[in-house]
Amino acid sequence: MRQLVALLFLALTGCATSRSGPGPNAEAELRATERAWLHAYDTHDVEAMASIVAAEFEIVYGNGSVVDKATTISWLTPGEPDDPATRQYTENTHVRLYGSVAILTGIYVSESPQGTNRSRYTDTWIWRDGRWQVVASHLTRLPDEE
């Protein structure tokens, strides 16, 4: 599966390198790149994470903490993927394109043996060097469903 996601990401970014700006499939490319980003978290794929996440990246978690790219990558232990019973994905994603900038909003879901967490998210992406990179992310945890 890791190889499949890596090939998908490389195909999308490889096709994109000949363009100076986002193409007509920008929304599909963004959705695929966001899936590859989550997969990089799950599989601790440092190389994919380093490519997808911009140098100036910051994520704001629901508790107010702010984490940069270096810290995000430091949390990944290469060769030690997350528990296969753990998965993360997005739902109800809306993509808004503004030239070389895109805003994705929706619901981020993290499932693990300890339970399921759901958060509203906003991700800001920029088109840089022929590919989409995430520059900012914000999560706000939703109340647990009863």
PDB file of C-alpha atoms in Angstrom:
ATOM      1  CA  MET A   1       0.000   0.000   0.000  1.00  0.00           C
ATOM      2  CA  ARG A   2       2.837   2.379   0.854  1.00  0.00           C
ATOM      3  CA  GLN A   3       4.319   1.864  -2.600  1.00  0.00           C
ATOM      4  CA  LEU A   4       0.954   2.497  -4.235  1.00  0.00           C
ATOM      5  CA  VAL A   5       0.495   5.808  -2.408  1.00  0.00           C
ATOM      6  CA  ALA A   6       4.103   6.781  -3.152  1.00  0.00           C
ATOM      7  CA  LEU A   7       3.619   6.000  -6.843  1.00  0.00           C
ATOM      8  CA  LEU A   8       0.368   7.983  -6.910  1.00  0.00           C
ATOM      9  CA  PHE A   9       2.066  10.941  -5.256  1.00  0.00           C
ATOM     10  CA  LEU A  10       5.067  10.759  -7.596  1.00  0.00           C
ATOM     11  CA  ALA A  11       2.817  10.450 -10.627  1.00  0.00           C
ATOM     12  CA  LEU A  12       0.823  13.491  -9.605  1.00  0.00           C
ATOM     13  CA  THR A  13       3.858  15.576  -8.756  1.00  0.00           C
ATOM     14  CA  GLY A  14       5.778  14.278 -11.767  1.00  0.00           C
ATOM     15  CA  CYS A  15       3.005  15.247 -14.135  1.00  0.00           C
ATOM     16  CA  ALA A  16       2.742  18.592 -12.421  1.00  0.00           C
ATOM     17  CA  THR A  17       6.385  19.618 -12.736  1.00  0.00           C
ATOM     18  CA  SER A  18       5.953  20.736 -16.330  1.00  0.00           C
ATOM     19  CA  ARG A  19       3.264  23.256 -15.330  1.00  0.00           C
ATOM     20  CA  SER A  20       3.907  26.693 -13.918  1.00  0.00           C
ATOM     21  CA  GLY A  21       0.576  26.664 -12.093  1.00  0.00           C
ATOM     22  CA  PRO A  22      -2.158  24.317 -10.960  1.00  0.00           C
ATOM     23  CA  GLY A  23      -3.868  22.474 -13.787  1.00  0.00           C
ATOM     24  CA  PRO A  24      -7.472  21.554 -14.511  1.00  0.00           C
ATOM     25  CA  ASN A  25      -7.237  18.562 -12.146  1.00  0.00           C
ATOM     26  CA  ALA A  26      -6.077  20.667  -9.191  1.00  0.00           C
ATOM     27  CA  GLU A  27      -8.919  19.568  -6.915  1.00  0.00           C
ATOM     28  CA  ALA A  28      -8.245  15.858  -7.540  1.00  0.00           C
ATOM     29  CA  GLU A  29      -4.512  16.429  -7.082  1.00  0.00           C
ATOM     30  CA  LEU A  30      -5.119  18.188  -3.759  1.00  0.00           C
ATOM     31  CA  ARG A  31      -7.367  15.415  -2.487  1.00  0.00           C
ATOM     32  CA  ALA A  32      -4.802  12.773  -3.501  1.00  0.00           C
ATOM     33  CA  THR A  33      -1.947  14.715  -1.931  1.00  0.00           C
ATOM     34  CA  GLU A  34      -3.899  15.142   1.291  1.00  0.00           C
ATOM     35  CA  ARG A  35      -4.507  11.362   1.389  1.00  0.00           C
ATOM     36  CA  ALA A  36      -0.785  10.808   0.780  1.00  0.00           C
ATOM     37  CA  TRP A  37      -0.026  13.216   3.642  1.00  0.00           C
ATOM     38  CA  LEU A  38      -2.210  11.256   6.071  1.00  0.00           C
ATOM     39  CA  HIS A  39      -0.675   8.032   4.789  1.00  0.00           C
ATOM     40  CA  ALA A  40       2.807   9.454   5.487  1.00  0.00           C
ATOM     41  CA  TYR A  41       1.743  10.017   9.109  1.00  0.00           C
ATOM     42  CA  ASP A  42       0.401   6.454   9.373  1.00  0.00           C
ATOM     43  CA  THR A  43       3.438   4.792   7.799  1.00  0.00           C
ATOM     44  CA  HIS A  44       6.034   7.180   9.246  1.00  0.00           C
ATOM     45  CA  ASP A  45       7.215   7.982   5.721  1.00  0.00           C
ATOM     46  CA  VAL A  46       9.673  10.799   6.421  1.00  0.00           C
ATOM     47  CA  GLU A  47      10.539  11.321   2.741  1.00  0.00           C
ATOM     48  CA  ALA A  48       6.902  11.792   1.706  1.00  0.00           C
ATOM     49  CA  MET A  49       6.243  14.022   4.728  1.00  0.00           C
ATOM     50  CA  ALA A  50       9.263  16.202   3.919  1.00  0.00           C
ATOM     51  CA  SER A  51       8.030  16.650   0.343  1.00  0.00           C
ATOM     52  CA  ILE A  52       4.373  17.344   1.127  1.00  0.00           C
ATOM     53  CA  VAL A  53       4.894  19.665   4.102  1.00  0.00           C
ATOM     54  CA  ALA A  54       6.340  23.107   3.292  1.00  0.00           C
ATOM     55  CA  ALA A  55       9.360  24.450   5.167  1.00  0.00           C
ATOM     56  CA  GLU A  56       7.242  27.100   6.916  1.00  0.00           C
ATOM     57  CA  PHE A  57       4.479  24.642   7.879  1.00  0.00           C
ATOM     58  CA  GLU A  58       2.691  25.025  11.202  1.00  0.00           C
ATOM     59  CA  ILE A  59      -0.214  23.067  12.592  1.00  0.00           C
ATOM     60  CA  VAL A  60      -2.404  24.330  15.416  1.00  0.00           C
ATOM     61  CA  TYR A  61      -3.931  21.533  17.467  1.00  0.00           C
ATOM     62  CA  GLY A  62      -7.205  21.710  19.371  1.00  0.00           C
ATOM     63  CA  ASN A  63      -5.379  22.388  22.648  1.00  0.00           C
ATOM     64  CA  GLY A  64      -3.745  25.480  21.147  1.00  0.00           C
ATOM     65  CA  SER A  65      -0.266  24.018  20.703  1.00  0.00           C
ATOM     66  CA  VAL A  66       1.603  24.965  17.542  1.00  0.00           C
ATOM     67  CA  VAL A  67       3.944  22.467  15.873  1.00  0.00           C
ATOM     68  CA  ASP A  68       6.296  23.127  12.965  1.00  0.00           C
ATOM     69  CA  LYS A  69       7.595  20.884  10.186  1.00  0.00           C
ATOM     70  CA  ALA A  70      10.758  19.792  12.002  1.00  0.00           C
ATOM     71  CA  THR A  71       8.815  18.692  15.073  1.00  0.00           C
ATOM     72  CA  THR A  72       6.184  16.935  12.978  1.00  0.00           C
ATOM     73  CA  ILE A  73       8.868  14.938  11.184  1.00  0.00           C
ATOM     74  CA  SER A  74      10.710  14.200  14.437  1.00  0.00           C
ATOM     75  CA  TRP A  75       7.595  12.379  15.689  1.00  0.00           C
ATOM     76  CA  LEU A  76       7.897   9.865  12.845  1.00  0.00           C
ATOM     77  CA  THR A  77      10.068   6.841  13.468  1.00  0.00           C
ATOM     78  CA  PRO A  78      11.062   5.455  10.056  1.00  0.00           C
ATOM     79  CA  GLY A  79      10.285   1.769   9.719  1.00  0.00           C
ATOM     80  CA  GLU A  80       7.872   1.805  12.655  1.00  0.00           C
ATOM     81  CA  PRO A  81       4.433   2.596  11.236  1.00  0.00           C
ATOM     82  CA  ASP A  82       1.454   3.230  13.433  1.00  0.00           C
ATOM     83  CA  ASP A  83      -0.631   0.331  14.705  1.00  0.00           C
ATOM     84  CA  PRO A  84      -2.577  -1.049  11.706  1.00  0.00           C
ATOM     85  CA  ALA A  85      -5.728  -0.739  13.811  1.00  0.00           C
ATOM     86  CA  THR A  86      -5.181   3.033  13.718  1.00  0.00           C
ATOM     87  CA  ARG A  87      -6.341   4.983  10.706  1.00  0.00           C
ATOM     88  CA  GLN A  88      -7.016   8.567   9.808  1.00  0.00           C
ATOM     89  CA  TYR A  89      -9.038  10.083   7.030  1.00  0.00           C
ATOM     90  CA  THR A  90     -11.103  13.101   6.111  1.00  0.00           C
ATOM     91  CA  GLU A  91     -14.801  13.511   5.438  1.00  0.00           C
ATOM     92  CA  ASN A  92     -16.928  16.227   3.859  1.00  0.00           C
ATOM     93  CA  THR A  93     -13.883  17.897   2.373  1.00  0.00           C
ATOM     94  CA  HIS A  94     -14.506  21.153   0.547  1.00  0.00           C
ATOM     95  CA  VAL A  95     -11.814  22.517  -1.758  1.00  0.00           C
ATOM     96  CA  ARG A  96     -11.575  26.204  -2.574  1.00  0.00           C
ATOM     97  CA  LEU A  97      -9.019  27.245  -5.185  1.00  0.00           C
ATOM     98  CA  TYR A  98      -7.566  30.754  -5.378  1.00  0.00           C
ATOM     99  CA  GLY A  99      -4.990  30.512  -8.145  1.00  0.00           C
ATOM    100  CA  SER A 100      -1.908  28.936  -6.604  1.00  0.00           C
ATOM    101  CA  VAL A 101      -3.483  28.754  -3.124  1.00  0.00           C
ATOM    102  CA  ALA A 102      -6.085  26.277  -1.933  1.00  0.00           C
ATOM    103  CA  ILE A 103      -8.048  25.959   1.284  1.00  0.00           C
ATOM    104  CA  LEU A 104      -9.402  22.551   2.261  1.00  0.00           C
ATOM    105  CA  THR A 105     -11.946  22.260   5.057  1.00  0.00           C
ATOM    106  CA  GLY A 106     -13.817  19.308   6.435  1.00  0.00           C
ATOM    107  CA  ILE A 107     -13.808  16.708   9.176  1.00  0.00           C
ATOM    108  CA  TYR A 108     -10.618  14.891  10.178  1.00  0.00           C
ATOM    109  CA  VAL A 109     -11.204  11.476  11.756  1.00  0.00           C
ATOM    110  CA  SER A 110      -8.659   9.510  13.765  1.00  0.00           C
ATOM    111  CA  GLU A 111      -9.655   5.971  14.737  1.00  0.00           C
ATOM    112  CA  SER A 112      -7.640   3.825  17.134  1.00  0.00           C
ATOM    113  CA  PRO A 113      -8.292   1.004  19.601  1.00  0.00           C
ATOM    114  CA  GLN A 114      -8.655   3.738  22.246  1.00  0.00           C
ATOM    115  CA  GLY A 115     -11.525   5.388  20.375  1.00  0.00           C
ATOM    116  CA  THR A 116     -12.424   7.763  17.592  1.00  0.00           C
ATOM    117  CA  ASN A 117     -11.655  11.470  17.558  1.00  0.00           C
ATOM    118  CA  ARG A 118     -13.238  13.879  15.133  1.00  0.00           C
ATOM    119  CA  SER A 119     -12.061  17.415  14.439  1.00  0.00           C
ATOM    120  CA  ARG A 120     -12.937  20.173  12.053  1.00  0.00           C
ATOM    121  CA  TYR A 121      -9.897  21.034   9.981  1.00  0.00           C
ATOM    122  CA  THR A 122      -8.649  23.774   7.731  1.00  0.00           C
ATOM    123  CA  ASP A 123      -5.567  23.117   5.587  1.00  0.00           C
ATOM    124  CA  THR A 124      -3.879  25.786   3.498  1.00  0.00           C
ATOM    125  CA  TRP A 125      -1.976  24.557   0.447  1.00  0.00           C
ATOM    126  CA  ILE A 126       0.226  26.413  -2.036  1.00  0.00           C
ATOM    127  CA  TRP A 127       1.391  25.440  -5.496  1.00  0.00           C
ATOM    128  CA  ARG A 128       5.186  25.535  -5.353  1.00  0.00           C
ATOM    129  CA  ASP A 129       7.880  23.964  -7.517  1.00  0.00           C
ATOM    130  CA  GLY A 130       5.302  22.104  -9.591  1.00  0.00           C
ATOM    131  CA  ARG A 131       3.437  20.492  -6.684  1.00  0.00           C
ATOM    132  CA  TRP A 132       1.023  21.200  -3.855  1.00  0.00           C
ATOM    133  CA  GLN A 133       2.510  21.711  -0.386  1.00  0.00           C
ATOM    134  CA  VAL A 134       0.649  22.234   2.863  1.00  0.00           C
ATOM    135  CA  VAL A 135       1.740  25.396   4.701  1.00  0.00           C
ATOM    136  CA  ALA A 136      -0.767  25.562   7.538  1.00  0.00           C
ATOM    137  CA  SER A 137      -3.256  23.337   9.287  1.00  0.00           C
ATOM    138  CA  HIS A 138      -5.714  23.883  12.114  1.00  0.00           C
ATOM    139  CA  LEU A 139      -7.741  21.315  14.036  1.00  0.00           C
ATOM    140  CA  THR A 140     -10.665  21.946  16.384  1.00  0.00           C
ATOM    141  CA  ARG A 141     -11.876  18.840  18.179  1.00  0.00           C
ATOM    142  CA  LEU A 142     -15.563  18.119  17.943  1.00  0.00           C
ATOM    143  CA  PRO A 143     -17.471  16.929  20.999  1.00  0.00           C
ATOM    144  CA  ASP A 144     -17.686  13.160  21.390  1.00  0.00           C
ATOM    145  CA  GLU A 145     -20.893  11.741  20.008  1.00  0.00           C
ATOM    146  CA  GLU A 146     -23.165  10.153  22.527  1.00  0.00           C
TER     147      GLU A 146
END
